[in-house]
Amino acid sequence: MEESHIVCIAAGASHSLALTDCGIVASWGKGEDGQLGHGSSAEVSSPQAVSSLLGKDICIVRCGAEYSLAVSKAHEVWSWGWGDFGRLGHGNTTDQFLPKPITFFSGMIIKVLSIWHPAGPVSNV
């Protein structure tokens, strides 16, 4: 088994994400609104890999209060968790219990991803 190292930890109001240098995302904490990305609302007391992101080569993770964001090296932006006010970027207010790509960002290069407010500068170059 290949050794990996944690390169980033992000914290929301009651959940956390960790990112390894192999692009694996793990989450733990409160899952009520889907912010853990495991497909349920269950609470998780120790880090568990977000299985639907395995193989996506994630390079950035961020947490909002009750939602999560990830960016892959292929410049895909994923969001999941509490969907109120359209904060997940999917054109609705539905909670997402699994990571879902935000199609608006297709073909753009994400330079920065902010914490607590899902916004940031993008480029087509």
Short mmCIF file of the C-alpha atoms (twelve columns), coordinates in Angstrom:
data_MODEL
# 
_entry.id   MODEL 
# 
loop_
_atom_site.group_PDB 
_atom_site.id 
_atom_site.type_symbol 
_atom_site.label_atom_id 
_atom_site.label_alt_id 
_atom_site.label_comp_id 
_atom_site.label_asym_id 
_atom_site.label_seq_id 
_atom_site.Cartn_x 
_atom_site.Cartn_y 
_atom_site.Cartn_z 
_atom_site.pdbx_PDB_model_num 
ATOM 1   C CA . MET A 1   0.000   0.000  0.000   1 
ATOM 2   C CA . GLU A 2   1.345   3.410  -0.988  1 
ATOM 3   C CA . GLU A 3   2.059   5.810  1.871   1 
ATOM 4   C CA . SER A 4   0.147   9.082  1.733   1 
ATOM 5   C CA . HIS A 5   0.274   12.322 3.679   1 
ATOM 6   C CA . ILE A 6   -2.377  14.848 4.670   1 
ATOM 7   C CA . VAL A 7   -1.851  18.071 2.707   1 
ATOM 8   C CA . CYS A 8   -4.984  19.983 3.744   1 
ATOM 9   C CA . ILE A 9   -7.626  19.921 6.452   1 
ATOM 10  C CA . ALA A 10  -10.779 22.018 6.150   1 
ATOM 11  C CA . ALA A 11  -13.371 22.576 8.885   1 
ATOM 12  C CA . GLY A 12  -17.040 23.492 8.651   1 
ATOM 13  C CA . ALA A 13  -19.408 24.261 11.510  1 
ATOM 14  C CA . SER A 14  -19.601 20.600 12.570  1 
ATOM 15  C CA . HIS A 15  -17.714 18.555 9.982   1 
ATOM 16  C CA . SER A 16  -14.189 18.293 8.603   1 
ATOM 17  C CA . LEU A 17  -12.446 17.214 5.407   1 
ATOM 18  C CA . ALA A 18  -8.891  15.970 4.940   1 
ATOM 19  C CA . LEU A 19  -7.073  15.753 1.609   1 
ATOM 20  C CA . THR A 20  -4.103  13.465 0.988   1 
ATOM 21  C CA . ASP A 21  -1.252  13.996 -1.449  1 
ATOM 22  C CA . CYS A 22  -2.782  11.104 -3.444  1 
ATOM 23  C CA . GLY A 23  -5.973  13.126 -4.035  1 
ATOM 24  C CA . ILE A 24  -8.112  11.173 -1.570  1 
ATOM 25  C CA . VAL A 25  -10.751 13.097 0.400   1 
ATOM 26  C CA . ALA A 26  -11.871 11.882 3.825   1 
ATOM 27  C CA . SER A 27  -14.675 13.384 5.909   1 
ATOM 28  C CA . TRP A 28  -16.070 13.070 9.410   1 
ATOM 29  C CA . GLY A 29  -18.449 14.813 11.822  1 
ATOM 30  C CA . LYS A 30  -22.122 15.742 11.468  1 
ATOM 31  C CA . GLY A 31  -23.726 14.464 8.277   1 
ATOM 32  C CA . GLU A 32  -27.306 15.714 8.694   1 
ATOM 33  C CA . ASP A 33  -27.320 17.807 5.504   1 
ATOM 34  C CA . GLY A 34  -25.107 15.526 3.419   1 
ATOM 35  C CA . GLN A 35  -21.945 17.563 4.005   1 
ATOM 36  C CA . LEU A 36  -19.847 14.410 4.525   1 
ATOM 37  C CA . GLY A 37  -20.553 13.134 1.014   1 
ATOM 38  C CA . HIS A 38  -21.127 9.509  2.033   1 
ATOM 39  C CA . GLY A 39  -24.673 9.320  0.660   1 
ATOM 40  C CA . SER A 40  -26.479 9.500  4.003   1 
ATOM 41  C CA . SER A 41  -27.180 11.838 6.902   1 
ATOM 42  C CA . ALA A 42  -25.288 9.655  9.394   1 
ATOM 43  C CA . GLU A 43  -22.748 11.115 11.790  1 
ATOM 44  C CA . VAL A 44  -19.229 9.742  11.291  1 
ATOM 45  C CA . SER A 45  -16.821 9.817  14.248  1 
ATOM 46  C CA . SER A 46  -13.559 9.074  12.407  1 
ATOM 47  C CA . PRO A 47  -12.272 9.980  8.926   1 
ATOM 48  C CA . GLN A 48  -13.767 7.934  6.077   1 
ATOM 49  C CA . ALA A 49  -12.884 8.254  2.400   1 
ATOM 50  C CA . VAL A 50  -15.506 9.943  0.233   1 
ATOM 51  C CA . SER A 51  -15.815 6.971  -2.101  1 
ATOM 52  C CA . SER A 52  -17.476 8.792  -4.999  1 
ATOM 53  C CA . LEU A 53  -14.400 11.056 -5.290  1 
ATOM 54  C CA . LEU A 54  -11.877 8.193  -5.403  1 
ATOM 55  C CA . GLY A 55  -9.913  8.392  -8.630  1 
ATOM 56  C CA . LYS A 56  -10.940 12.032 -9.257  1 
ATOM 57  C CA . ASP A 57  -7.490  13.349 -8.232  1 
ATOM 58  C CA . ILE A 58  -8.800  16.082 -5.927  1 
ATOM 59  C CA . CYS A 59  -6.346  18.912 -5.198  1 
ATOM 60  C CA . ILE A 60  -8.434  21.473 -3.233  1 
ATOM 61  C CA . VAL A 61  -11.049 20.983 -0.494  1 
ATOM 62  C CA . ARG A 62  -13.037 23.583 1.416   1 
ATOM 63  C CA . CYS A 63  -15.898 23.535 3.919   1 
ATOM 64  C CA . GLY A 64  -18.781 25.921 4.337   1 
ATOM 65  C CA . ALA A 65  -20.884 25.772 7.484   1 
ATOM 66  C CA . GLU A 66  -22.856 22.687 6.367   1 
ATOM 67  C CA . TYR A 67  -21.557 21.985 2.867   1 
ATOM 68  C CA . SER A 68  -18.325 20.954 1.163   1 
ATOM 69  C CA . LEU A 69  -16.438 21.771 -2.043  1 
ATOM 70  C CA . ALA A 70  -13.642 20.020 -3.912  1 
ATOM 71  C CA . VAL A 71  -11.655 20.740 -7.071  1 
ATOM 72  C CA . SER A 72  -9.865  18.103 -9.130  1 
ATOM 73  C CA . LYS A 73  -6.621  18.479 -11.071 1 
ATOM 74  C CA . ALA A 74  -8.847  18.159 -14.175 1 
ATOM 75  C CA . HIS A 75  -10.514 21.438 -13.017 1 
ATOM 76  C CA . GLU A 76  -13.841 19.832 -12.065 1 
ATOM 77  C CA . VAL A 77  -15.611 21.521 -9.142  1 
ATOM 78  C CA . TRP A 78  -17.738 19.318 -6.897  1 
ATOM 79  C CA . SER A 79  -20.158 20.368 -4.136  1 
ATOM 80  C CA . TRP A 80  -22.348 18.551 -1.634  1 
ATOM 81  C CA . GLY A 81  -24.262 19.184 1.583   1 
ATOM 82  C CA . TRP A 82  -26.835 21.808 2.559   1 
ATOM 83  C CA . GLY A 83  -28.346 23.268 -0.613  1 
ATOM 84  C CA . ASP A 84  -30.422 26.136 0.826   1 
ATOM 85  C CA . PHE A 85  -30.203 29.443 -1.062  1 
ATOM 86  C CA . GLY A 86  -28.636 27.659 -4.060  1 
ATOM 87  C CA . ARG A 87  -25.234 27.665 -2.343  1 
ATOM 88  C CA . LEU A 88  -24.135 24.408 -4.042  1 
ATOM 89  C CA . GLY A 89  -24.305 25.884 -7.543  1 
ATOM 90  C CA . HIS A 90  -26.604 23.250 -9.077  1 
ATOM 91  C CA . GLY A 91  -29.476 25.582 -9.955  1 
ATOM 92  C CA . ASN A 92  -31.691 24.402 -7.091  1 
ATOM 93  C CA . THR A 93  -31.912 24.391 -3.300  1 
ATOM 94  C CA . THR A 94  -31.743 20.606 -2.875  1 
ATOM 95  C CA . ASP A 95  -29.370 19.054 -0.352  1 
ATOM 96  C CA . GLN A 96  -26.765 16.801 -2.003  1 
ATOM 97  C CA . PHE A 97  -25.677 13.721 -0.062  1 
ATOM 98  C CA . LEU A 98  -23.015 12.777 -2.621  1 
ATOM 99  C CA . PRO A 99  -20.509 15.061 -4.377  1 
ATOM 100 C CA . LYS A 100 -21.982 16.471 -7.588  1 
ATOM 101 C CA . PRO A 101 -20.072 18.388 -10.269 1 
ATOM 102 C CA . ILE A 102 -20.976 22.055 -10.765 1 
ATOM 103 C CA . THR A 103 -21.432 22.199 -14.534 1 
ATOM 104 C CA . PHE A 104 -21.056 26.002 -14.731 1 
ATOM 105 C CA . PHE A 105 -17.304 25.634 -14.210 1 
ATOM 106 C CA . SER A 106 -16.753 23.121 -17.049 1 
ATOM 107 C CA . GLY A 107 -13.735 24.164 -19.104 1 
ATOM 108 C CA . MET A 108 -12.588 26.781 -16.573 1 
ATOM 109 C CA . ILE A 109 -9.430  26.704 -14.498 1 
ATOM 110 C CA . ILE A 110 -10.112 27.287 -10.810 1 
ATOM 111 C CA . LYS A 111 -7.409  29.467 -9.255  1 
ATOM 112 C CA . VAL A 112 -8.864  30.039 -5.770  1 
ATOM 113 C CA . LEU A 113 -11.756 28.531 -3.833  1 
ATOM 114 C CA . SER A 114 -13.010 30.537 -0.863  1 
ATOM 115 C CA . ILE A 115 -14.140 29.324 2.531   1 
ATOM 116 C CA . TRP A 116 -17.703 29.938 3.794   1 
ATOM 117 C CA . HIS A 117 -18.837 31.483 0.491   1 
ATOM 118 C CA . PRO A 118 -18.567 29.313 -2.643  1 
ATOM 119 C CA . ALA A 119 -17.016 31.852 -5.008  1 
ATOM 120 C CA . GLY A 120 -13.648 32.467 -6.599  1 
ATOM 121 C CA . PRO A 121 -11.843 33.771 -9.680  1 
ATOM 122 C CA . VAL A 122 -11.723 31.538 -12.748 1 
ATOM 123 C CA . SER A 123 -9.914  31.541 -16.074 1 
ATOM 124 C CA . ASN A 124 -10.413 29.930 -19.475 1 
ATOM 125 C CA . VAL A 125 -6.647  29.931 -20.072 1 
# 
